[in-house]
Coordinates of C-alpha atoms in Angstrom, one line a residue:
M19 CA -11.0 -5.6 24.6
S20 CA -13.9 -4.2 22.6
R21 CA -13.4 -1.2 20.3
K22 CA -15.6 1.8 19.7
G23 CA -18.3 1.0 17.2
E24 CA -18.2 -2.8 17.5
N25 CA -21.2 -3.1 19.8
I26 CA -19.6 -5.8 21.9
Y27 CA -19.8 -5.3 25.6
K28 CA -18.9 -7.4 28.7
R29 CA -22.0 -8.1 30.9
K30 CA -22.1 -8.1 34.7
D31 CA -22.5 -11.9 34.6
G32 CA -19.1 -12.2 32.9
R33 CA -20.3 -13.0 29.5
W34 CA -19.8 -11.0 26.3
E35 CA -22.8 -9.6 24.5
G36 CA -22.8 -8.5 20.8
R37 CA -25.6 -6.5 19.2
Y38 CA -26.3 -6.3 15.5
V39 CA -29.0 -4.9 13.2
K40 CA -31.3 -7.8 12.6
S41 CA -33.8 -6.1 10.3
K42 CA -35.7 -2.9 9.5
S43 CA -39.5 -2.6 9.4
P44 CA -41.3 -0.9 6.4
S45 CA -41.6 2.2 8.6
G46 CA -37.8 2.2 9.1
K47 CA -37.7 1.0 12.7
T48 CA -34.6 -0.9 13.5
Q49 CA -34.8 -4.4 15.1
Y50 CA -31.8 -5.7 16.9
G51 CA -30.4 -9.2 17.5
Y52 CA -28.0 -10.3 20.2
V53 CA -25.3 -13.0 20.5
Y54 CA -23.6 -14.1 23.7
A55 CA -20.2 -15.8 24.4
K56 CA -17.8 -16.5 27.2
T57 CA -14.9 -14.6 25.5
Y58 CA -14.6 -11.4 23.5
R59 CA -13.1 -13.3 20.5
D60 CA -16.0 -15.8 20.4
A61 CA -18.5 -13.0 20.7
K62 CA -16.9 -11.1 17.8
E63 CA -16.9 -14.2 15.6
K64 CA -20.6 -14.9 16.4
L65 CA -21.5 -11.3 15.7
L66 CA -19.8 -11.3 12.3
K67 CA -21.6 -14.5 11.3
A68 CA -24.9 -12.9 12.4
F69 CA -24.0 -9.8 10.3
A70 CA -23.5 -12.1 7.3
S71 CA -26.8 -14.0 7.7
H72 CA -28.9 -10.9 8.2
S73 CA -27.2 -8.4 5.9
Q74 CA -29.9 -8.6 3.3
Q75 CA -32.6 -7.9 5.8
I76 CA -31.2 -4.5 6.9
I77 CA -31.9 -3.0 3.4
P78 CA -34.9 -0.7 3.6
P79 CA -37.7 -0.7 1.0
T80 CA -37.5 1.8 -1.9
T81 CA -38.8 2.5 -5.3
N82 CA -35.4 3.6 -6.7
I83 CA -34.2 1.0 -9.2
T84 CA -30.8 2.6 -10.1
C85 CA -28.5 -0.3 -9.4
F86 CA -25.0 0.0 -8.0
S87 CA -23.4 -1.8 -11.0
V88 CA -24.8 0.8 -13.4
I89 CA -23.2 3.7 -11.5
A90 CA -20.1 1.7 -10.9
S91 CA -19.6 1.3 -14.6
E92 CA -20.1 5.0 -15.3
W93 CA -17.7 5.9 -12.5
L94 CA -15.0 3.6 -13.8
N95 CA -15.3 5.0 -17.3
S96 CA -15.1 8.5 -16.0
T97 CA -11.8 7.7 -14.2
I98 CA -10.0 6.2 -17.2
P99 CA -8.8 9.6 -18.6
Q100 CA -7.7 10.8 -15.2
V101 CA -5.6 8.0 -13.7
K102 CA -2.9 5.6 -14.8
E103 CA -3.8 2.3 -16.6
S104 CA -2.4 0.4 -13.6
T105 CA -4.8 2.2 -11.3
V106 CA -7.7 1.5 -13.6
N107 CA -6.8 -2.2 -13.5
K108 CA -6.6 -2.1 -9.7
Y109 CA -10.1 -0.6 -9.5
R110 CA -11.5 -3.1 -12.0
N111 CA -10.0 -6.0 -10.1
L112 CA -11.5 -4.8 -6.8
L113 CA -14.9 -4.3 -8.4
Q114 CA -14.9 -7.8 -10.0
S115 CA -13.5 -9.7 -7.0
Y116 CA -15.1 -8.1 -4.0
I117 CA -17.6 -5.4 -4.8
L118 CA -19.9 -6.2 -7.7
P119 CA -20.7 -9.8 -6.5
I120 CA -22.3 -8.2 -3.4
Y121 CA -23.4 -4.8 -4.4
G122 CA -24.0 -5.2 -8.2
D123 CA -27.7 -5.7 -8.4
I124 CA -28.6 -3.7 -5.3
P125 CA -30.4 -0.3 -5.8
L126 CA -28.3 2.6 -4.6
S127 CA -31.0 3.7 -2.2
H128 CA -30.7 0.4 -0.4
I129 CA -27.0 0.8 0.5
T130 CA -26.9 1.9 4.1
H131 CA -24.1 2.4 6.6
D132 CA -25.1 -0.9 8.3
F133 CA -25.0 -2.8 5.0
I134 CA -21.5 -1.4 4.0
E135 CA -20.1 -2.0 7.5
C136 CA -21.5 -5.6 7.5
Q137 CA -19.9 -6.4 4.1
C138 CA -16.6 -4.9 5.1
N139 CA -16.6 -7.1 8.3
N140 CA -17.4 -10.1 6.1
L141 CA -14.4 -9.4 3.9
L142 CA -12.1 -9.1 6.9
L143 CA -13.3 -12.4 8.3
Y144 CA -14.3 -14.5 5.3
G145 CA -13.0 -12.8 2.2
G146 CA -10.5 -14.2 -0.3
K147 CA -10.3 -17.4 -2.3
N148 CA -9.6 -19.5 0.8
K149 CA -12.3 -17.7 2.8
S150 CA -9.7 -16.9 5.5
G151 CA -10.2 -13.2 5.4
L152 CA -8.6 -10.3 3.5
S153 CA -6.0 -7.9 4.9
S154 CA -7.2 -4.6 6.4
K155 CA -5.3 -2.8 3.6
T156 CA -7.2 -4.7 0.9
V157 CA -10.6 -4.0 2.6
M158 CA -9.6 -0.3 3.0
D159 CA -8.9 -0.2 -0.8
T160 CA -12.2 -1.8 -1.5
L161 CA -14.1 0.6 0.8
S162 CA -12.3 3.5 -0.9
V163 CA -13.6 2.4 -4.3
I164 CA -17.2 2.0 -2.9
R165 CA -17.0 5.5 -1.4
N166 CA -15.8 7.0 -4.7
I167 CA -18.7 5.3 -6.6
L168 CA -21.3 6.5 -4.0
K169 CA -20.0 10.0 -4.1
F170 CA -20.1 9.9 -7.9
A171 CA -23.8 9.0 -7.6
V172 CA -24.4 11.9 -5.3
R173 CA -22.8 14.3 -7.7
K174 CA -25.2 13.0 -10.4
G175 CA -28.1 13.9 -8.2
I176 CA -29.0 10.3 -7.1
F177 CA -30.2 9.7 -3.6
V178 CA -27.7 7.6 -1.5
P179 CA -28.5 6.9 2.2
C180 CA -24.7 6.6 3.0
D181 CA -21.7 7.5 0.9
G182 CA -19.5 5.2 3.0
T183 CA -17.5 8.0 4.8
S184 CA -19.0 7.0 8.2
V185 CA -17.7 3.4 7.8
Q186 CA -14.2 3.0 9.3
I187 CA -11.7 0.1 9.1
N188 CA -9.1 -0.4 11.8
Q189 CA -6.0 -0.8 9.7
V190 CA -3.3 -3.1 11.0
S191 CA 0.1 -1.6 10.5
T192 CA 2.8 -4.1 9.3
S193 CA 6.4 -3.9 10.4
M194 CA 8.8 -2.6 7.8
R195 CA 12.0 -4.5 7.1
I196 CA 15.2 -2.4 7.5
L197 CA 18.7 -3.7 7.0
S198 CA 20.9 -3.3 10.1
S199 CA 24.2 -1.5 9.7
T200 CA 26.0 -4.8 9.8
E201 CA 23.7 -6.3 7.1
Q202 CA 24.1 -3.2 4.9
E203 CA 27.9 -3.6 5.2
R204 CA 27.8 -7.3 4.2
L205 CA 25.4 -6.5 1.3
C206 CA 27.6 -3.6 0.0
S207 CA 30.7 -5.9 0.2
Y208 CA 29.0 -8.5 -2.0
L209 CA 27.6 -6.0 -4.5
N210 CA 31.0 -4.3 -4.9
S211 CA 32.6 -7.7 -5.5
E212 CA 30.2 -8.6 -8.3
K213 CA 29.4 -5.5 -10.3
N214 CA 26.8 -6.7 -12.7
P215 CA 23.8 -4.6 -13.9
Y216 CA 21.5 -6.0 -11.2
N217 CA 23.9 -5.4 -8.3
I218 CA 24.7 -1.9 -9.6
G219 CA 20.9 -1.2 -9.6
I220 CA 20.6 -2.4 -6.0
L221 CA 23.5 -0.2 -4.9
V222 CA 22.0 2.9 -6.6
C223 CA 18.7 2.2 -4.8
L224 CA 20.4 1.6 -1.4
F225 CA 22.1 5.0 -1.6
T226 CA 19.4 7.1 -3.3
G227 CA 16.1 5.6 -2.1
L228 CA 14.8 4.9 -5.6
R229 CA 11.8 2.6 -6.1
V230 CA 12.3 -0.5 -8.1
G231 CA 10.3 0.7 -11.1
E232 CA 12.3 4.0 -11.0
I233 CA 15.7 2.4 -11.2
C234 CA 14.5 0.1 -14.0
A235 CA 13.3 3.1 -16.0
L236 CA 16.4 5.3 -15.5
H237 CA 18.2 6.3 -18.7
W238 CA 21.7 7.7 -19.2
E239 CA 20.1 10.9 -20.3
D240 CA 18.8 11.2 -16.8
I241 CA 22.3 11.3 -15.3
S242 CA 24.3 14.5 -15.0
F243 CA 27.9 13.6 -14.2
S244 CA 28.9 17.3 -14.1
E245 CA 26.2 18.2 -11.5
Q246 CA 26.3 14.7 -9.8
T247 CA 22.5 14.2 -10.0
L248 CA 20.0 11.9 -11.4
Y249 CA 16.6 12.9 -12.6
V250 CA 13.6 10.7 -11.8
H251 CA 10.6 11.3 -14.1
Q252 CA 9.6 7.8 -15.2
T253 CA 8.8 4.4 -13.8
L254 CA 8.7 1.0 -15.5
Q255 CA 6.1 -1.5 -14.6
R256 CA 4.3 -4.6 -15.8
I257 CA 0.5 -4.2 -15.9
Q258 CA -2.4 -6.4 -16.9
D259 CA -3.4 -6.2 -20.5
K260 CA -7.1 -6.0 -20.9
S261 CA -7.1 -5.8 -24.7
C262 CA -7.7 -8.8 -26.9
S263 CA -4.0 -9.6 -27.2
E264 CA -2.8 -13.1 -26.4
K265 CA -0.5 -11.8 -23.7
K266 CA -2.1 -11.2 -20.3
T267 CA 0.5 -8.5 -19.2
R268 CA 2.7 -5.9 -20.8
I269 CA 5.5 -3.5 -19.8
V270 CA 4.8 0.2 -19.8
L271 CA 7.1 3.2 -19.2
T272 CA 5.0 5.9 -17.5
T273 CA 5.2 8.8 -15.0
P274 CA 6.1 8.0 -11.4
K275 CA 3.7 7.4 -8.5
S276 CA 2.8 11.1 -8.1
A277 CA 3.8 14.5 -9.2
C278 CA 6.0 14.8 -6.1
S279 CA 7.9 11.7 -7.3
I280 CA 9.4 13.7 -10.2
R281 CA 12.6 14.9 -8.6
T282 CA 16.3 15.5 -8.9
I283 CA 18.5 13.5 -6.5
P284 CA 22.2 14.2 -5.7
I285 CA 24.4 11.1 -6.3
P286 CA 27.1 10.2 -3.7
D287 CA 30.6 10.1 -5.0
P288 CA 31.2 6.3 -4.7
I289 CA 27.9 5.6 -6.7
L290 CA 28.9 8.2 -9.3
K291 CA 32.2 6.4 -9.9
I292 CA 30.4 3.1 -10.2
L293 CA 28.0 4.5 -12.8
N294 CA 30.9 6.1 -14.7
D295 CA 32.7 2.8 -14.9
H296 CA 29.5 1.0 -15.9
Q297 CA 28.6 3.3 -18.7
T298 CA 29.3 2.1 -22.3
S299 CA 26.6 4.2 -24.1
R300 CA 25.4 7.8 -23.9
K301 CA 21.8 6.7 -24.5
G302 CA 19.5 3.9 -23.5
F303 CA 18.6 2.3 -20.2
L304 CA 21.1 2.9 -17.4
L305 CA 21.2 -0.7 -16.2
T306 CA 21.6 -2.4 -19.6
N307 CA 23.4 0.3 -21.7
S308 CA 20.7 -0.5 -24.4
E309 CA 18.0 1.6 -26.0
T310 CA 15.8 -1.5 -26.5
H311 CA 16.7 -4.0 -23.7
F312 CA 15.7 -3.3 -20.1
I313 CA 15.5 -5.1 -16.8
E314 CA 12.0 -5.3 -15.4
P315 CA 11.0 -4.9 -11.7
R316 CA 10.3 -8.5 -11.0
T317 CA 13.7 -9.5 -12.3
M318 CA 15.3 -6.9 -10.1
Q319 CA 13.4 -8.2 -7.1
N320 CA 14.5 -11.8 -7.7
R321 CA 18.1 -10.7 -8.1
F322 CA 17.9 -8.8 -4.9
K323 CA 16.8 -11.9 -3.0
I324 CA 19.8 -13.8 -4.6
A325 CA 22.1 -11.0 -3.4
L326 CA 20.7 -11.3 0.2
K327 CA 21.2 -15.0 0.1
K328 CA 24.8 -14.7 -1.0
S329 CA 25.4 -12.1 1.6
E330 CA 23.9 -14.4 4.3
I331 CA 21.2 -11.8 5.1
E332 CA 17.6 -12.7 6.1
S333 CA 15.1 -12.3 3.3
A334 CA 13.6 -8.9 2.6
N335 CA 11.6 -7.3 -0.3
F336 CA 13.2 -4.8 -2.6
H337 CA 11.4 -1.9 -0.9
A338 CA 13.4 -2.6 2.2
L339 CA 16.3 -0.7 0.4
R340 CA 14.2 2.4 0.4
H341 CA 13.3 2.0 4.1
T342 CA 17.0 1.4 4.9
F343 CA 18.1 4.5 3.0
A344 CA 15.7 6.7 4.8
T345 CA 16.7 5.3 8.2
R346 CA 20.4 5.7 7.6
C347 CA 19.8 9.3 6.5
V348 CA 18.1 10.1 9.7
E349 CA 20.8 8.4 11.7
L350 CA 23.4 10.6 9.9
G351 CA 21.5 13.8 10.7
F352 CA 19.8 14.6 7.4
D353 CA 17.2 17.3 7.8
V354 CA 13.8 15.7 7.2
K355 CA 12.6 18.3 4.6
S356 CA 15.6 17.4 2.3
L357 CA 15.0 13.7 2.9
S358 CA 11.3 14.1 2.1
E359 CA 12.1 15.7 -1.3
I360 CA 14.7 13.1 -2.1
L361 CA 12.2 10.3 -1.5
G362 CA 9.5 12.2 -3.5
H363 CA 6.9 12.6 -0.7
A364 CA 4.2 15.2 -0.8
T365 CA 4.7 16.1 2.9
V366 CA 7.3 15.7 5.6
N367 CA 4.7 13.7 7.7
I368 CA 4.7 10.9 5.2
T369 CA 8.5 10.6 5.5
M370 CA 8.4 10.6 9.3
N371 CA 5.5 8.3 9.7
R372 CA 6.1 5.7 7.0
Y373 CA 9.9 5.5 6.3
V374 CA 11.8 6.8 9.3
H375 CA 12.4 4.1 11.9
P376 CA 14.6 5.0 14.8
T377 CA 16.9 2.2 15.8
L378 CA 17.5 1.0 19.4
E379 CA 20.9 2.6 19.2
M380 CA 19.5 6.0 18.2
K381 CA 17.0 5.7 21.1
K382 CA 19.8 4.9 23.6
N383 CA 21.9 7.8 22.4
N384 CA 19.0 10.2 22.8
M385 CA 18.2 8.9 26.3
E386 CA 21.9 9.3 27.3
K387 CA 21.4 13.1 26.7
L388 CA 19.3 13.1 29.9
S389 CA 22.4 12.1 31.9
A390 CA 23.6 15.7 31.9
L391 CA 20.5 16.6 33.9
F392 CA 21.3 14.0 36.6
T393 CA 23.3 15.4 39.5
V394 CA 24.2 13.9 42.8
N395 CA 24.9 16.2 45.7

């Protein structure tokens, strides 16, 4: 079925009709084109192809010669002091891969709502190296960068017909992998039977909700055995190295994802005992007991997959440990505010919407509460 804003409609004769902006006259008058098909899917595909072939014609005439690439460069340079290096690399990659090849030489005053929407649709359908289309998440990230650049231009006093706010992408939500209670028991059994640094790290994440970069960055100085807490204030990650060095990437130890991610987490008694037995040094990285040697996130992710295989559990990514932790906490009756702070979220809504996944058993138990209202005379 068609969605709002798509301009695809079912005609009385049973066919589907799609309307697109074909061109704009020098006076600014819009001229529309039409496509027809027997099915909605075919009409949508025809419409997107029509968008692609006519996208350059929907740009109105102007005398403004400030090109998008010039402002994009200024914007990127202005963000460098304000965001993490990994974020700058992400912006730079999106610009080079998906934005500048299309927008680079176009004057800012030529960039309209129709043009941005058309290019986003093209990325969804034909983007990527294989021309098979990008995910809605990647296109959303790309659109976000475009919006930031256009708003930056507005702040500089440059006329921009559209700042991109009116363009919307229907984001497809992906299912999150959560270990069942049975899977969690099997995994814990294996991890306890082979207590190496990798498995200890997996156990800590499973019972604290730490991200993979956070467990890799954890130092013994961050552990308080007397108070039974761990202090999260760093993350370890491998990022692209844009310098002239021979290596393409390097490891950095930096602040966590956000200010809310800096937090103190209580440690359950069994995990505290495991850490106490594992400790051989008062300083250095927790997993390795070394001040110079560390385990990087990709290695932890690979070792987690090995642990799943040995536990005869279906494959999952490392972040599934965080999802599983949050779900188990809700099942056990944690108050959501406490859980939100343990996970390092800015608001309770993020915790509820993103990480809390009621199981079928939880739903059944809740529905059974209605039985008390059922009476037979």
